[in-house]
Amino acid sequence: MNQKTLLTDIPDSIRQGATQEEWEDYTWQLRHSFNSIPKLEAALRLSTEERNALLHAAERLAVSITPYFLSLIDPDNPCDPLRRQVIPHMDETIVGEEEMADPCGEDDRMVAPGLVHRYPDRVLLLATDRCASYCRHCTRSRVVSGVTDHKLRTNWDAAFDYIRRHTEIRDVLLSGGDPLLLPDSRLDSILSELRSIPHIEFLRIGSRIPIFLPQRITDSLCATLRKHAPLFLSVHVNHPSELTGEAEEALVRLADHGIPLGSQTVLLKGINDDIAIQRPLYHRLLQCRVRPYYLYQCDLIEGSRHFRTTLQTGIDIISALRGHTSGYAIPQYVVDAPGGGGKIPVNPDYIVEQTDDHVTLRNYAGQLYTYPLFS
Ligand SMILES: *Cc1c(COP(=O)(O)O)cnc(C)c1O
């Protein structure tokens, strides 16, 4: 297991006088989050671009960073890969003409406030608009953090009613915002309600709490989630430096409670768009008992051009993984289709040629093999 950071090594501008016990209390972390220029300035050497962006950021997506996550950031390096994910930059005020407020077309598929029904047998339920910290590449920045006019007001009765009436739905994905910010008792009641619906077979939660606020992953939370098995957790992780000793402890605790873990990673330019970052990320996830699930092409969210790579970058990363490392370490690369087509897998081309009687296939090392079309 990676070393945990010693509290005595954390500067007091971040530690804010916390005792060990306070630091490990997730409510202390949330109450002491970094959400203002003076606080951030005391902890980091802000660049002009960052400082200017902080003056504007609050209009688009709030800034808030837990002391724990801030302690992982290099205070002097504006290019730090963790820092760029949570500290705004003036680049996010540039909106490309290809960009949208709702790039995945969720609002069009909202069948009740907060409930998105895109695929035949599963739904997305937005449980809250709050997160422990806000990602600058957030795909749901139009509703998340509560600073825009577009407020998320999930209508729980209408959502449960819709799911009850639609017997084809067998899978409910809770996301937001971060559902694990809700109190245990509230999560328990939401999950109990879903579990009381006979056709719901499978539950899952999308969360970044193990990365931003691992202190929240208490035994009591794990026991609550476990009650509603099968329940999978998809953890949003973008960089191996996020998988600290604290994050690993949180993930292993979830796994020990029988909660299967998957990951979701967003491909981000200058942050993780390199095989030298991607490979150790997936290897480290497996060590933390997380099975890499999706690698997302960065959505066309407004103000995200500086984060976006080409599709070829993602394809090259998958090519460099497939065959070269454990299949378990390889996520599926997907594009969430602009305008609302859902997730589309994008793969390197392993079929080189197809004739009437055979296909020519390329293996991971570039060697060619033929396979008959008719058996
Ligand atoms: C991602 C997503 C799901 C779940 O998709 P899977 O491919 O099953 O993980 C469901 N509904 C919506 C709207 C989604 O965006």
mmCIF file with all atom_site columns, C-alpha atoms in Angstrom, residues 14-99:
data_model
loop_
_atom_site.group_PDB
_atom_site.id
_atom_site.type_symbol
_atom_site.label_atom_id
_atom_site.label_alt_id
_atom_site.label_comp_id
_atom_site.label_asym_id
_atom_site.label_entity_id
_atom_site.label_seq_id
_atom_site.pdbx_PDB_ins_code
_atom_site.Cartn_x
_atom_site.Cartn_y
_atom_site.Cartn_z
_atom_site.occupancy
_atom_site.B_iso_or_equiv
_atom_site.pdbx_formal_charge
_atom_site.auth_seq_id
_atom_site.auth_comp_id
_atom_site.auth_asym_id
_atom_site.auth_atom_id
_atom_site.pdbx_PDB_model_num
ATOM 1  C CA . ILE A 1 14 ? -4.069  23.424 4.232   1.00 0.00 ? 14 ILE A CA 1
ATOM 2  C CA . ARG A 1 15 ? -4.224  21.599 7.546   1.00 0.00 ? 15 ARG A CA 1
ATOM 3  C CA . GLN A 1 16 ? -5.904  24.586 9.237   1.00 0.00 ? 16 GLN A CA 1
ATOM 4  C CA . GLY A 1 17 ? -4.998  23.361 12.680  1.00 0.00 ? 17 GLY A CA 1
ATOM 5  C CA . ALA A 1 18 ? -6.723  19.991 12.279  1.00 0.00 ? 18 ALA A CA 1
ATOM 6  C CA . THR A 1 19 ? -5.941  17.198 14.695  1.00 0.00 ? 19 THR A CA 1
ATOM 7  C CA . GLN A 1 20 ? -5.473  13.741 13.164  1.00 0.00 ? 20 GLN A CA 1
ATOM 8  C CA . GLU A 1 21 ? -8.994  12.895 14.221  1.00 0.00 ? 21 GLU A CA 1
ATOM 9  C CA . GLU A 1 22 ? -10.451 16.020 12.602  1.00 0.00 ? 22 GLU A CA 1
ATOM 10 C CA . TRP A 1 23 ? -8.490  15.470 9.382   1.00 0.00 ? 23 TRP A CA 1
ATOM 11 C CA . GLU A 1 24 ? -9.939  11.962 9.114   1.00 0.00 ? 24 GLU A CA 1
ATOM 12 C CA . ASP A 1 25 ? -13.487 13.219 9.675   1.00 0.00 ? 25 ASP A CA 1
ATOM 13 C CA . TYR A 1 26 ? -15.148 13.833 6.326   1.00 0.00 ? 26 TYR A CA 1
ATOM 14 C CA . THR A 1 27 ? -17.431 16.498 7.759   1.00 0.00 ? 27 THR A CA 1
ATOM 15 C CA . TRP A 1 28 ? -14.341 18.427 8.910   1.00 0.00 ? 28 TRP A CA 1
ATOM 16 C CA . GLN A 1 29 ? -12.908 18.105 5.380   1.00 0.00 ? 29 GLN A CA 1
ATOM 17 C CA . LEU A 1 30 ? -16.103 19.450 3.818   1.00 0.00 ? 30 LEU A CA 1
ATOM 18 C CA . ARG A 1 31 ? -16.394 22.309 6.307   1.00 0.00 ? 31 ARG A CA 1
ATOM 19 C CA . HIS A 1 32 ? -12.774 23.325 5.627   1.00 0.00 ? 32 HIS A CA 1
ATOM 20 C CA . SER A 1 33 ? -12.879 23.082 1.833   1.00 0.00 ? 33 SER A CA 1
ATOM 21 C CA . PHE A 1 34 ? -11.031 25.615 -0.296  1.00 0.00 ? 34 PHE A CA 1
ATOM 22 C CA . ASN A 1 35 ? -13.639 27.706 -2.043  1.00 0.00 ? 35 ASN A CA 1
ATOM 23 C CA . SER A 1 36 ? -12.333 31.275 -2.013  1.00 0.00 ? 36 SER A CA 1
ATOM 24 C CA . ILE A 1 37 ? -9.405  33.159 -3.535  1.00 0.00 ? 37 ILE A CA 1
ATOM 25 C CA . PRO A 1 38 ? -7.865  34.148 -0.178  1.00 0.00 ? 38 PRO A CA 1
ATOM 26 C CA . LYS A 1 39 ? -7.920  30.560 1.069   1.00 0.00 ? 39 LYS A CA 1
ATOM 27 C CA . LEU A 1 40 ? -6.489  29.181 -2.161  1.00 0.00 ? 40 LEU A CA 1
ATOM 28 C CA . GLU A 1 41 ? -3.898  31.922 -2.277  1.00 0.00 ? 41 GLU A CA 1
ATOM 29 C CA . ALA A 1 42 ? -2.641  30.970 1.151   1.00 0.00 ? 42 ALA A CA 1
ATOM 30 C CA . ALA A 1 43 ? -2.134  27.385 0.022   1.00 0.00 ? 43 ALA A CA 1
ATOM 31 C CA . LEU A 1 44 ? -0.944  27.711 -3.607  1.00 0.00 ? 44 LEU A CA 1
ATOM 32 C CA . ARG A 1 45 ? 1.101   30.120 -5.674  1.00 0.00 ? 45 ARG A CA 1
ATOM 33 C CA . LEU A 1 46 ? -1.694  31.071 -8.110  1.00 0.00 ? 46 LEU A CA 1
ATOM 34 C CA . SER A 1 47 ? -0.792  31.983 -11.672 1.00 0.00 ? 47 SER A CA 1
ATOM 35 C CA . THR A 1 48 ? -2.355  35.074 -13.259 1.00 0.00 ? 48 THR A CA 1
ATOM 36 C CA . GLU A 1 49 ? -4.456  32.794 -15.448 1.00 0.00 ? 49 GLU A CA 1
ATOM 37 C CA . GLU A 1 50 ? -5.721  30.924 -12.422 1.00 0.00 ? 50 GLU A CA 1
ATOM 38 C CA . ARG A 1 51 ? -6.392  34.023 -10.372 1.00 0.00 ? 51 ARG A CA 1
ATOM 39 C CA . ASN A 1 52 ? -8.349  35.672 -13.193 1.00 0.00 ? 52 ASN A CA 1
ATOM 40 C CA . ALA A 1 53 ? -10.258 32.461 -13.785 1.00 0.00 ? 53 ALA A CA 1
ATOM 41 C CA . LEU A 1 54 ? -11.149 32.257 -10.094 1.00 0.00 ? 54 LEU A CA 1
ATOM 42 C CA . LEU A 1 55 ? -12.810 35.662 -10.376 1.00 0.00 ? 55 LEU A CA 1
ATOM 43 C CA . HIS A 1 56 ? -15.086 34.327 -13.150 1.00 0.00 ? 56 HIS A CA 1
ATOM 44 C CA . ALA A 1 57 ? -15.317 30.658 -12.259 1.00 0.00 ? 57 ALA A CA 1
ATOM 45 C CA . ALA A 1 58 ? -18.125 30.954 -9.792  1.00 0.00 ? 58 ALA A CA 1
ATOM 46 C CA . GLU A 1 59 ? -20.531 31.908 -12.580 1.00 0.00 ? 59 GLU A CA 1
ATOM 47 C CA . ARG A 1 60 ? -20.022 28.630 -14.447 1.00 0.00 ? 60 ARG A CA 1
ATOM 48 C CA . LEU A 1 61 ? -19.050 25.994 -11.920 1.00 0.00 ? 61 LEU A CA 1
ATOM 49 C CA . ALA A 1 62 ? -18.191 26.612 -8.285  1.00 0.00 ? 62 ALA A CA 1
ATOM 50 C CA . VAL A 1 63 ? -14.674 26.052 -7.017  1.00 0.00 ? 63 VAL A CA 1
ATOM 51 C CA . SER A 1 64 ? -14.371 23.799 -4.022  1.00 0.00 ? 64 SER A CA 1
ATOM 52 C CA . ILE A 1 65 ? -11.503 21.501 -3.093  1.00 0.00 ? 65 ILE A CA 1
ATOM 53 C CA . THR A 1 66 ? -11.183 19.358 0.005   1.00 0.00 ? 66 THR A CA 1
ATOM 54 C CA . PRO A 1 67 ? -8.089  20.014 2.151   1.00 0.00 ? 67 PRO A CA 1
ATOM 55 C CA . TYR A 1 68 ? -7.120  16.372 1.613   1.00 0.00 ? 68 TYR A CA 1
ATOM 56 C CA . PHE A 1 69 ? -7.132  16.667 -2.196  1.00 0.00 ? 69 PHE A CA 1
ATOM 57 C CA . LEU A 1 70 ? -5.436  20.067 -2.082  1.00 0.00 ? 70 LEU A CA 1
ATOM 58 C CA . SER A 1 71 ? -2.630  18.535 -0.004  1.00 0.00 ? 71 SER A CA 1
ATOM 59 C CA . LEU A 1 72 ? -1.784  16.312 -3.002  1.00 0.00 ? 72 LEU A CA 1
ATOM 60 C CA . ILE A 1 73 ? -1.282  19.284 -5.326  1.00 0.00 ? 73 ILE A CA 1
ATOM 61 C CA . ASP A 1 74 ? 2.074   20.886 -6.091  1.00 0.00 ? 74 ASP A CA 1
ATOM 62 C CA . PRO A 1 75 ? 1.653   24.470 -4.768  1.00 0.00 ? 75 PRO A CA 1
ATOM 63 C CA . ASP A 1 76 ? 4.204   25.883 -7.225  1.00 0.00 ? 76 ASP A CA 1
ATOM 64 C CA . ASN A 1 77 ? 3.351   24.087 -10.464 1.00 0.00 ? 77 ASN A CA 1
ATOM 65 C CA . PRO A 1 78 ? 0.279   25.292 -12.412 1.00 0.00 ? 78 PRO A CA 1
ATOM 66 C CA . CYS A 1 79 ? 0.683   22.253 -14.724 1.00 0.00 ? 79 CYS A CA 1
ATOM 67 C CA . ASP A 1 80 ? 0.305   19.754 -11.884 1.00 0.00 ? 80 ASP A CA 1
ATOM 68 C CA . PRO A 1 81 ? -2.128  17.143 -13.257 1.00 0.00 ? 81 PRO A CA 1
ATOM 69 C CA . LEU A 1 82 ? -4.310  17.118 -10.142 1.00 0.00 ? 82 LEU A CA 1
ATOM 70 C CA . ARG A 1 83 ? -4.274  20.893 -9.879  1.00 0.00 ? 83 ARG A CA 1
ATOM 71 C CA . ARG A 1 84 ? -5.480  21.404 -13.459 1.00 0.00 ? 84 ARG A CA 1
ATOM 72 C CA . GLN A 1 85 ? -8.543  19.249 -12.740 1.00 0.00 ? 85 GLN A CA 1
ATOM 73 C CA . VAL A 1 86 ? -9.813  21.417 -9.878  1.00 0.00 ? 86 VAL A CA 1
ATOM 74 C CA . ILE A 1 87 ? -8.308  24.920 -10.191 1.00 0.00 ? 87 ILE A CA 1
ATOM 75 C CA . PRO A 1 88 ? -9.968  26.929 -12.961 1.00 0.00 ? 88 PRO A CA 1
ATOM 76 C CA . HIS A 1 89 ? -7.929  28.413 -15.789 1.00 0.00 ? 89 HIS A CA 1
ATOM 77 C CA . MET A 1 90 ? -8.880  31.261 -18.136 1.00 0.00 ? 90 MET A CA 1
ATOM 78 C CA . ASP A 1 91 ? -8.995  28.694 -20.951 1.00 0.00 ? 91 ASP A CA 1
ATOM 79 C CA . GLU A 1 92 ? -12.345 27.527 -19.591 1.00 0.00 ? 92 GLU A CA 1
ATOM 80 C CA . THR A 1 93 ? -13.887 30.889 -20.490 1.00 0.00 ? 93 THR A CA 1
ATOM 81 C CA . ILE A 1 94 ? -13.267 30.120 -24.190 1.00 0.00 ? 94 ILE A CA 1
ATOM 82 C CA . VAL A 1 95 ? -16.333 28.402 -25.624 1.00 0.00 ? 95 VAL A CA 1
ATOM 83 C CA . GLY A 1 96 ? -15.782 26.587 -28.926 1.00 0.00 ? 96 GLY A CA 1
ATOM 84 C CA . GLU A 1 97 ? -18.595 26.526 -31.489 1.00 0.00 ? 97 GLU A CA 1
ATOM 85 C CA . GLU A 1 98 ? -18.631 22.726 -31.273 1.00 0.00 ? 98 GLU A CA 1
ATOM 86 C CA . GLU A 1 99 ? -19.291 22.906 -27.526 1.00 0.00 ? 99 GLU A CA 1
#
